[in-house]
Every structure is written in C-alpha cells, then in structure tokens.
Short mmCIF file of C-alpha atoms in Angstrom, two decimals:
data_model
loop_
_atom_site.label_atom_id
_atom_site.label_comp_id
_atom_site.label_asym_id
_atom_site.label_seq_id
_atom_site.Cartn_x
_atom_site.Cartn_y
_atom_site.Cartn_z
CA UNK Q 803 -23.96 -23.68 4.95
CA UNK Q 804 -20.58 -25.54 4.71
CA UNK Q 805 -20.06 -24.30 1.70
CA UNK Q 806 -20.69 -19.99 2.44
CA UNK Q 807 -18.43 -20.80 5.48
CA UNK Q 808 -15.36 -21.77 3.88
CA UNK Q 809 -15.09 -18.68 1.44
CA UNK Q 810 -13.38 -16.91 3.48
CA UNK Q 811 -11.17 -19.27 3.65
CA UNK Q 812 -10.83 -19.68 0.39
CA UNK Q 813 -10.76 -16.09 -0.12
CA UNK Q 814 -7.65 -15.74 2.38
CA UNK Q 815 -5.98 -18.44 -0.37
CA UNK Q 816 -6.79 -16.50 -2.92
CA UNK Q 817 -5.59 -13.08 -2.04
CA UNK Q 818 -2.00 -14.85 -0.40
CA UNK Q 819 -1.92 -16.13 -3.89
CA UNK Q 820 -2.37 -13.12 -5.98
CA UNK Q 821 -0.42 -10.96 -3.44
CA UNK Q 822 2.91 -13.85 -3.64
CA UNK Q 823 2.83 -13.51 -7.38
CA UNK Q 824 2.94 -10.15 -7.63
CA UNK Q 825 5.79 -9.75 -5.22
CA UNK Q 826 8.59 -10.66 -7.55
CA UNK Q 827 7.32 -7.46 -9.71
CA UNK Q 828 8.24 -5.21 -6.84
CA UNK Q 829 11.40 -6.21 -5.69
CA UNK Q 830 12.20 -7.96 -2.49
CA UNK Q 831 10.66 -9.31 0.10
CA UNK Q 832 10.14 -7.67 3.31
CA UNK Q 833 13.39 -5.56 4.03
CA UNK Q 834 14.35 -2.95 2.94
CA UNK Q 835 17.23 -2.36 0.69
CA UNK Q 836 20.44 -0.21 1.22
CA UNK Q 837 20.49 2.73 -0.76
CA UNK Q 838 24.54 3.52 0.22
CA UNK Q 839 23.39 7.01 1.12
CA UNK Q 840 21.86 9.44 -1.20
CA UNK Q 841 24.38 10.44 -3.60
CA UNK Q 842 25.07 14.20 -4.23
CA UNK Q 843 23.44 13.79 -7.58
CA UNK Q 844 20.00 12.29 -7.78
CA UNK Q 845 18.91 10.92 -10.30
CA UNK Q 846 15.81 12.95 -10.58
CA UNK Q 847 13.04 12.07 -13.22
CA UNK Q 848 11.83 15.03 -15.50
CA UNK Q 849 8.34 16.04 -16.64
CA UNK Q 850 7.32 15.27 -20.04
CA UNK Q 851 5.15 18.38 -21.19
CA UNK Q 852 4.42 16.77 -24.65
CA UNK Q 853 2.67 13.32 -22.34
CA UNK Q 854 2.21 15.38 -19.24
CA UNK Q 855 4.18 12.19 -17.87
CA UNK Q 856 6.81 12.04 -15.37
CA UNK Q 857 10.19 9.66 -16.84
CA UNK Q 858 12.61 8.02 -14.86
CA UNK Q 859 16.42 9.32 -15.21
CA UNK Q 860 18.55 6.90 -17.06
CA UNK Q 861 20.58 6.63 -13.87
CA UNK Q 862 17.49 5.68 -11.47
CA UNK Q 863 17.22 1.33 -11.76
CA UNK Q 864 13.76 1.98 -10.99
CA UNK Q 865 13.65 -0.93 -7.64
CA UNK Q 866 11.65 0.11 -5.01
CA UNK Q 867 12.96 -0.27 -1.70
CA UNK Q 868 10.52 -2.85 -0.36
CA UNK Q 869 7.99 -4.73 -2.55
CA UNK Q 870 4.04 -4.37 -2.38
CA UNK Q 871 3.89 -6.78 0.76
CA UNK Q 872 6.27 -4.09 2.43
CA UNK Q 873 3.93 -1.49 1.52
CA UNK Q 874 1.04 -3.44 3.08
CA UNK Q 875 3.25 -3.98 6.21
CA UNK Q 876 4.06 -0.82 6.89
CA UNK Q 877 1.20 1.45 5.43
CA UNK Q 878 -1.97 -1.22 5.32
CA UNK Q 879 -3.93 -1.67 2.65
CA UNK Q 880 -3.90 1.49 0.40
CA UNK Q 881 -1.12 1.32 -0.76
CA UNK Q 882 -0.89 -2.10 -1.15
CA UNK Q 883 -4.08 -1.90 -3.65
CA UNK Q 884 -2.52 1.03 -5.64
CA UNK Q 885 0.50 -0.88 -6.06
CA UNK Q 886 -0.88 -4.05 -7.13
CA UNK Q 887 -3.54 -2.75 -9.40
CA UNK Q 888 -2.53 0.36 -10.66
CA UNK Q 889 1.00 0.34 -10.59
CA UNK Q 890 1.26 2.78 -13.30
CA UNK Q 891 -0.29 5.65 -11.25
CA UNK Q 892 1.52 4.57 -7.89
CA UNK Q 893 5.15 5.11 -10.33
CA UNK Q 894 3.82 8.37 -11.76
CA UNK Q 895 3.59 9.28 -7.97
CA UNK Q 896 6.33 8.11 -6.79
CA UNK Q 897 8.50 10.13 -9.82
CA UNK Q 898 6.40 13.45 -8.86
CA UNK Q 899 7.54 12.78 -5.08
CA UNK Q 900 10.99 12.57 -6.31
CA UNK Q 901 10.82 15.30 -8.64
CA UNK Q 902 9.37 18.07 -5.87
CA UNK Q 903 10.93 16.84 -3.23
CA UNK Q 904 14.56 16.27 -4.77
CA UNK Q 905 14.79 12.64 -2.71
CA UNK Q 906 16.06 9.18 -3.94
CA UNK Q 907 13.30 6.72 -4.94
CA UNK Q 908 13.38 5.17 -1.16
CA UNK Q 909 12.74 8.28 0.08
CA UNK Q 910 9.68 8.85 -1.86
CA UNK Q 911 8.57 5.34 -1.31
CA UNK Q 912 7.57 5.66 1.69
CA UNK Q 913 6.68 8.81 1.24
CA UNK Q 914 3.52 7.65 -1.09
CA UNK Q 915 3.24 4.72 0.63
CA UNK Q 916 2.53 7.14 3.98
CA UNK Q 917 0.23 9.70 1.68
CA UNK Q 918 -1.86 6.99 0.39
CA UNK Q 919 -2.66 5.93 3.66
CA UNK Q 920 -3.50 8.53 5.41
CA UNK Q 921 -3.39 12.15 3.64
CA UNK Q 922 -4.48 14.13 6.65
CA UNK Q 923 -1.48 12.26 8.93
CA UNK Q 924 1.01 12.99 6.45
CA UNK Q 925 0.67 16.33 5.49
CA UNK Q 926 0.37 17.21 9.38
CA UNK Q 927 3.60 15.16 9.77
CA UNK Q 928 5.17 17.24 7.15
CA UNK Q 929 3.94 20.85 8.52
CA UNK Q 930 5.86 19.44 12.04
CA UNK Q 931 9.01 18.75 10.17
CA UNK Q 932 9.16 22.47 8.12
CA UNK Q 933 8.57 23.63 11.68
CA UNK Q 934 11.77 21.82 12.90
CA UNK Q 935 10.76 18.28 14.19
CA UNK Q 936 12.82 15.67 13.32
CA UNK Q 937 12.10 13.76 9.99
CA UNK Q 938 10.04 10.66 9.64
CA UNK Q 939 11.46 7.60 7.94
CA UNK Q 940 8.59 6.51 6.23
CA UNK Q 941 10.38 3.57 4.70
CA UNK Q 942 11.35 1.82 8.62
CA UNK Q 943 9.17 -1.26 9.30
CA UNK Q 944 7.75 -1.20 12.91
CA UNK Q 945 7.63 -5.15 13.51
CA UNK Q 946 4.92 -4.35 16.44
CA UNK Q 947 2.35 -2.83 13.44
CA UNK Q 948 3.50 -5.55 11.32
CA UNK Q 949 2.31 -8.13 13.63
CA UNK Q 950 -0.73 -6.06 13.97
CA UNK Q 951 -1.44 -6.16 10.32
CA UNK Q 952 -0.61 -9.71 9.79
CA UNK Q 953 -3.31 -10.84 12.45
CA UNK Q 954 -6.09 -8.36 10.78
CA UNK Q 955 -5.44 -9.64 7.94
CA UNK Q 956 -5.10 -13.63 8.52
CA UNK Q 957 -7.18 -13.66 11.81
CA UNK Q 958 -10.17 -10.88 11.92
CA UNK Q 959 -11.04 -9.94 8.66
CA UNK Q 960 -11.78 -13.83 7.39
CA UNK Q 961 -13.69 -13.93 10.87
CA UNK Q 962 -15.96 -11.18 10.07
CA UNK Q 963 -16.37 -12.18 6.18
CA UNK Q 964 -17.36 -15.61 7.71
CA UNK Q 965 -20.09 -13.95 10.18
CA UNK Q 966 -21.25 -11.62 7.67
CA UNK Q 967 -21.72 -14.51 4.67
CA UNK Q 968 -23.09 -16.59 8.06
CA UNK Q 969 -25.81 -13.90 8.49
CA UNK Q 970 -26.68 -13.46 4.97
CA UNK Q 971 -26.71 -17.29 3.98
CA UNK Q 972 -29.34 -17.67 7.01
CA UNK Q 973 -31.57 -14.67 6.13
CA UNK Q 974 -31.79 -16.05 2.71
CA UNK Q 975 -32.20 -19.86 3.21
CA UNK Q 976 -34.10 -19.63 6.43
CA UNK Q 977 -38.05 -19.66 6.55
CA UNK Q 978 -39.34 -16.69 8.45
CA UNK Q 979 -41.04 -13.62 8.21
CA UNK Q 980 -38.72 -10.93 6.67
CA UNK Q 981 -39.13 -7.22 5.68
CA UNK Q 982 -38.30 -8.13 2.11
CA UNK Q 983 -39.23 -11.35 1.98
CA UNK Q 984 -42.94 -10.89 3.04
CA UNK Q 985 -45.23 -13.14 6.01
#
C-alpha cells in the first residue's frame, strides 16, 4: 500500500517535470510580454490553398506572449494540453485567429487559449462585445485564479488520485466478497 500511495506523488514530479521542460519552447515564464502596441500593419499570416495551411508572415517572430504554464494559469488545463502535445494544431489556430480577426499574435493568444477552454463562454463573451461591451483581455493573468489553479493542481487533484488508487489497491488486495470477484 506504500507503494500505490506515493504515485501521486510521483506523478505530481513527473508532470512539474515534463511541464518545466517544455516551457523554454514557449517563451517566457509567467508574464506576459510587451507587444509596444499593435502596429498599423500586422503582420498577418496567409492561407496556403495548395497545404490548406495557415503560414506565419515573415514579419511575425512567432513568440507567444506567455508560455504553456501561462496558458495553464490563466485558461486551466485545455489549453495547456493542446499546447504541450499538439502544438502544431494550437499554431494553426492561433494563425486562423489572427488571420479572421486581423489581431497581433497576443491578441489571438489568449484568444485560443479562452476558446479552448470554454467554447460556449467565449463565443457568448464575443456576441456581448459586437453588442457594445467592453473587450476582454484574454491575455491578463488574474493572480486570484492563478492561486486557485496552483492549489488544484499541487493540493486536490494528487489528493483525490491518492484516494482513488487507495480505493482500488484495497478492493483488489483485500479478501472479501465482491461483485466481480465472487463469495
């Protein structure tokens, strides 16, 4: 039993592991940085109709604003995961973003980062703004939901693997009568 109940620790190791190394890919760390303003010409990426691909301009640098730990922070896990392990499609969506929406690379950022979390939220966000509300920046990180994230992720979630692995190391290991098991 000492052994199912230090996974998730081990798991928590693991994932801070994987997560730091992939950070330098990304760009910084947590903040976000300064765009000077959008200029008054983007540099807007262009659809590829022989690839069906969205490219970069030659005048984007192609750094995202905050790096996937950001994304995590300020949008949980979703976009975090699409990031990480399938950064190809999370660029591809960040270029359409920029592409429809004539924004700067920040802008779309957060953006997809918003989308991928929760579709329904952002869509109804943008309907509000066409209607004259002011406009969200997606890309601000609210250090009260950051806290909130950190703790879910460090505190609660390894506390419920651990009671889950618990309860599944004890139906297996323990004598008793059991549905699948039989008398």
């Amino acid at each position: 039993m000492t052994r199912i109940s230090a996974l998730p620790l081990f798991a928590t190791i693991l994932v801070a592991l994987a997560s730091s190394t992939t950070v330098s890919a990304f760009g910084g760390v947590f903040g976000k940085k300064s765009t000077g303003g959008a200029s008054s010409k983007l540099p807007l990426p262009t659809l590829n109709k022989e690839t069906n691909r969205y490219d970069k301009s030659p005048l984007d640098d192609g750094k995202y604003p905050y790096d996937a730990i950001g994304s995590a922070l300020r949008h949980g896990p979703s976009p975090f995961l699409t990031r990480t392990f399938n950064a190809d499609e999370y660029e591809q969506g960040i270029l359409k973003y920029m592409l429809t929406a004539k924004c700067d690379r920040s802008e779309a950022t957060g953006n997809v980062d918003a989308k991928l979390n929760n579709a329904a939220d952002w869509v109804y966000q943008k309907m509000e703004e066409k209607k004259g509300k002011p406009k969200v920046d997606f890309t601000k990180l609210d250090k009260k939901q950051a806290a909130l994230t950190a703790v879910w992720a460090l505190g609660i979630t390894p506390l419920a693997l651990n009671v889950v692995l618990s309860t599944a190391d004890q139906f297996i290991n323990s004598p008793g009568p059991s549905v699948i098991k039989g008398p």
